[in-house]
Amino acid sequence: MAVRVVLFTADLRLHDHPPLRAALDGGGDVVPLFVRDRAVDAAGFAVPNRLAYLADCLADLDRRLRERGGRLVVRHGDVVEEVCAVVRETGADEVHIAADVSAYAHRREERLRDALPAEGCRLHVHDGVTTVLAPGSVTPAASDHFAVFTPYLRRWSEQRLREPLAAPRRIRVPDDVVSRPLPSRPDAAALSPGLPAGGEGEARKRLTAWLRGPVAGYADHQDDLAGDATSRLSPDLHFGTLSPVEVVHRARLAGGPGAEAFVRQLAWRDFHRQVLAARPRAAVQDYRTRDDHWRTGPEARRDVEAWKAGRTGYPLVDAAMRQLRHEGWMHNRGRLLTASFLAKTLYVDWRVGARHFLDLLVDGDVANNQLNWQWMAGTGTDTRPHRVLSPVAQARRFDPEGAYVRRWVPELAGIDGAAVHEPWKLRGPERAACGTYPDPVVDLAEGLARFRRARGRD
């Protein structure tokens, strides 16, 4: 009887899973396989917050498979070597995997394509599993990818999506295929205290709760920092415990301006993936160089450490950075502001900030993280590459009463109203009430002038 292997990667779910459905439709036994790949460790991507979330996701996936008569097979080591070992042990004739866009994913696919024929096995790569649309499915006339979001969104929105697939009812796994134990969560001391629980079950609960009500106000409140009116589904999309195709279908069924604005964010996610698929080096190199000579040396390093610690003296920047450390997540408006502050106001290489985000973010996604950082640094696809976000102006607009700042910067909890955004202007007892909260690391006007000089725009 035929045996087929499904290699799970960033698609840790049973609902709407085309590789799993294709393997099951072939009849016979299926080996649901996850390889704890040592290359991920070597590249520095196996950080505590994501390892904890991954452990939750794998435990949930194994439980759901067991409810259907199966189980998750876990191996550790080189992904290609482990897949080939499972193929030999089971006599599998097919391996199914979801397509992905990173340079690492491309190398993994190429290595599998080269290695499997020698084992008498075929590789099947499935699009539309980790993205709504395959990266190369919509392109402009004169290029292999869209470099501007608006025309991409227009074409993206015109495409007809496949229907989501139901979760399988029954999965039969060969009895004799050996599995290593499921990964365990890292020690709690290494984790962000506010880390959420992972897994398809939790993800589907979050999606249902989001679409039953809060999404209706998303268009009006998505940038309200204190209101926290976003879906918080990015970790679930990153680990693939939710299908982006299913999420778009369900959001469109909910309908209304809020759902439309939410779907637009999923289009942004696909946009970044089609850029990275076409330009893999954009994960580490400027997409569009500005010939920057980023600040280095002791003073720059001190500024970076203040930024990481949430002690720049600019309360909204510091609040967002402290949220990141506590939750392993940050509000999108906070991500934009903190990235602009590091890359433009402090004029520090965007890669320094991108690496710090990847060290902490549960949704630490190469495409979204690196290309959003490039967007804010002005080296990416932004059509206004020299814009600088003022932390004071952003605070007045998106946290007008200072509730978000007071939530995350307790030193300023006693400062009423909008005055909390400029504590350096306080005098006497009010300034003393701020305790050890620091003065600004840089004057905003001086930071802007330095940036404009560096970009030849003074």
PDB file of N, CA, C and O in Angstrom, residues 24 40 74 83 96 108 114 140 146 151 154 174 204 212-213 226-227 242 245 276 302 353 424 452:
ATOM      1  N   LEU A  24      -3.595  12.447   1.296  1.00  0.00           N
ATOM      2  CA  LEU A  24      -4.690  11.560   1.687  1.00  0.00           C
ATOM      3  C   LEU A  24      -5.503  11.099   0.491  1.00  0.00           C
ATOM      4  O   LEU A  24      -5.975   9.953   0.441  1.00  0.00           O
ATOM      5  N   VAL A  40      17.996  25.934  11.284  1.00  0.00           N
ATOM      6  CA  VAL A  40      17.270  27.063  11.883  1.00  0.00           C
ATOM      7  C   VAL A  40      18.024  27.558  13.108  1.00  0.00           C
ATOM      8  O   VAL A  40      18.150  28.764  13.338  1.00  0.00           O
ATOM      9  N   VAL A  74       8.121  13.290  14.676  1.00  0.00           N
ATOM     10  CA  VAL A  74       9.094  14.367  14.886  1.00  0.00           C
ATOM     11  C   VAL A  74      10.495  13.803  14.742  1.00  0.00           C
ATOM     12  O   VAL A  74      10.812  12.745  15.300  1.00  0.00           O
ATOM     13  N   VAL A  83      14.092  13.645   6.077  1.00  0.00           N
ATOM     14  CA  VAL A  83      13.008  13.286   5.161  1.00  0.00           C
ATOM     15  C   VAL A  83      13.386  12.024   4.378  1.00  0.00           C
ATOM     16  O   VAL A  83      12.580  11.088   4.248  1.00  0.00           O
ATOM     17  N   HIS A  96       5.040  15.638   0.183  1.00  0.00           N
ATOM     18  CA  HIS A  96       4.267  16.854  -0.076  1.00  0.00           C
ATOM     19  C   HIS A  96       4.702  17.947   0.897  1.00  0.00           C
ATOM     20  O   HIS A  96       4.859  17.696   2.097  1.00  0.00           O
ATOM     21  N   ARG A 108      15.929  24.499   0.616  1.00  0.00           N
ATOM     22  CA  ARG A 108      15.348  23.248   1.123  1.00  0.00           C
ATOM     23  C   ARG A 108      14.607  22.521   0.001  1.00  0.00           C
ATOM     24  O   ARG A 108      14.771  21.304  -0.185  1.00  0.00           O
ATOM     25  N   ASP A 114      16.548  17.377  -5.455  1.00  0.00           N
ATOM     26  CA  ASP A 114      17.746  16.654  -5.910  1.00  0.00           C
ATOM     27  C   ASP A 114      17.879  15.291  -5.233  1.00  0.00           C
ATOM     28  O   ASP A 114      18.327  14.321  -5.865  1.00  0.00           O
ATOM     29  N   PRO A 140       3.436  42.475 -12.776  1.00  0.00           N
ATOM     30  CA  PRO A 140       3.253  43.547 -13.753  1.00  0.00           C
ATOM     31  C   PRO A 140       3.843  43.150 -15.099  1.00  0.00           C
ATOM     32  O   PRO A 140       4.573  42.156 -15.208  1.00  0.00           O
ATOM     33  N   PHE A 146       5.713  43.006  -8.221  1.00  0.00           N
ATOM     34  CA  PHE A 146       5.277  44.378  -7.992  1.00  0.00           C
ATOM     35  C   PHE A 146       6.164  45.015  -6.934  1.00  0.00           C
ATOM     36  O   PHE A 146       6.396  44.442  -5.872  1.00  0.00           O
ATOM     37  N   PRO A 151      -0.886  49.074  -6.913  1.00  0.00           N
ATOM     38  CA  PRO A 151      -1.254  48.269  -8.082  1.00  0.00           C
ATOM     39  C   PRO A 151      -1.267  46.770  -7.786  1.00  0.00           C
ATOM     40  O   PRO A 151      -2.062  46.025  -8.382  1.00  0.00           O
ATOM     41  N   ARG A 154      -4.618  46.015  -6.220  1.00  0.00           N
ATOM     42  CA  ARG A 154      -5.688  46.007  -7.210  1.00  0.00           C
ATOM     43  C   ARG A 154      -5.754  44.657  -7.935  1.00  0.00           C
ATOM     44  O   ARG A 154      -6.813  44.047  -8.059  1.00  0.00           O
ATOM     45  N   PRO A 174       1.739   4.836   9.460  1.00  0.00           N
ATOM     46  CA  PRO A 174       2.398   3.541   9.676  1.00  0.00           C
ATOM     47  C   PRO A 174       2.815   3.366  11.131  1.00  0.00           C
ATOM     48  O   PRO A 174       3.363   4.284  11.751  1.00  0.00           O
ATOM     49  N   ARG A 204      -7.906  29.283  16.042  1.00  0.00           N
ATOM     50  CA  ARG A 204      -9.263  29.312  15.493  1.00  0.00           C
ATOM     51  C   ARG A 204     -10.229  30.009  16.449  1.00  0.00           C
ATOM     52  O   ARG A 204     -11.163  30.702  16.014  1.00  0.00           O
ATOM     53  N   ARG A 212     -16.402  37.876  14.961  1.00  0.00           N
ATOM     54  CA  ARG A 212     -17.747  38.034  15.521  1.00  0.00           C
ATOM     55  C   ARG A 212     -18.047  39.450  15.975  1.00  0.00           C
ATOM     56  O   ARG A 212     -19.191  39.760  16.308  1.00  0.00           O
ATOM     57  N   GLY A 213     -17.065  40.320  16.030  1.00  0.00           N
ATOM     58  CA  GLY A 213     -17.351  41.659  16.509  1.00  0.00           C
ATOM     59  C   GLY A 213     -16.266  42.677  16.285  1.00  0.00           C
ATOM     60  O   GLY A 213     -16.465  43.653  15.549  1.00  0.00           O
ATOM     61  N   ALA A 226      -3.769  52.512  22.476  1.00  0.00           N
ATOM     62  CA  ALA A 226      -4.351  52.144  23.765  1.00  0.00           C
ATOM     63  C   ALA A 226      -5.527  51.193  23.594  1.00  0.00           C
ATOM     64  O   ALA A 226      -5.753  50.313  24.420  1.00  0.00           O
ATOM     65  N   GLY A 227      -6.274  51.340  22.498  1.00  0.00           N
ATOM     66  CA  GLY A 227      -7.437  50.502  22.266  1.00  0.00           C
ATOM     67  C   GLY A 227      -7.108  49.074  21.900  1.00  0.00           C
ATOM     68  O   GLY A 227      -7.947  48.180  22.033  1.00  0.00           O
ATOM     69  N   LEU A 242      -3.308  29.081  11.190  1.00  0.00           N
ATOM     70  CA  LEU A 242      -4.441  29.569  10.408  1.00  0.00           C
ATOM     71  C   LEU A 242      -4.045  29.604   8.946  1.00  0.00           C
ATOM     72  O   LEU A 242      -2.913  29.977   8.609  1.00  0.00           O
ATOM     73  N   VAL A 245      -5.803  31.779   3.288  1.00  0.00           N
ATOM     74  CA  VAL A 245      -6.925  31.694   2.345  1.00  0.00           C
ATOM     75  C   VAL A 245      -8.248  31.636   3.112  1.00  0.00           C
ATOM     76  O   VAL A 245      -9.202  32.355   2.787  1.00  0.00           O
ATOM     77  N   LEU A 276      10.058  39.273  -1.614  1.00  0.00           N
ATOM     78  CA  LEU A 276      11.166  38.445  -1.133  1.00  0.00           C
ATOM     79  C   LEU A 276      11.393  37.236  -2.030  1.00  0.00           C
ATOM     80  O   LEU A 276      12.533  36.827  -2.249  1.00  0.00           O
ATOM     81  N   ARG A 302      25.400  52.961  22.418  1.00  0.00           N
ATOM     82  CA  ARG A 302      24.634  53.391  23.601  1.00  0.00           C
ATOM     83  C   ARG A 302      23.196  53.729  23.215  1.00  0.00           C
ATOM     84  O   ARG A 302      22.250  53.390  23.940  1.00  0.00           O
ATOM     85  N   GLY A 353      18.024  46.798  14.037  1.00  0.00           N
ATOM     86  CA  GLY A 353      16.674  46.745  14.586  1.00  0.00           C
ATOM     87  C   GLY A 353      15.925  45.500  14.162  1.00  0.00           C
ATOM     88  O   GLY A 353      15.214  44.887  14.972  1.00  0.00           O
ATOM     89  N   TRP A 424      10.264  65.680  29.406  1.00  0.00           N
ATOM     90  CA  TRP A 424      11.423  66.559  29.558  1.00  0.00           C
ATOM     91  C   TRP A 424      11.016  68.024  29.717  1.00  0.00           C
ATOM     92  O   TRP A 424      11.823  68.857  30.125  1.00  0.00           O
ATOM     93  N   ARG A 452      18.840  64.108   7.299  1.00  0.00           N
ATOM     94  CA  ARG A 452      18.734  64.801   6.021  1.00  0.00           C
ATOM     95  C   ARG A 452      20.124  65.046   5.416  1.00  0.00           C
ATOM     96  O   ARG A 452      20.293  64.942   4.197  1.00  0.00           O
TER      97      ARG A 452
END
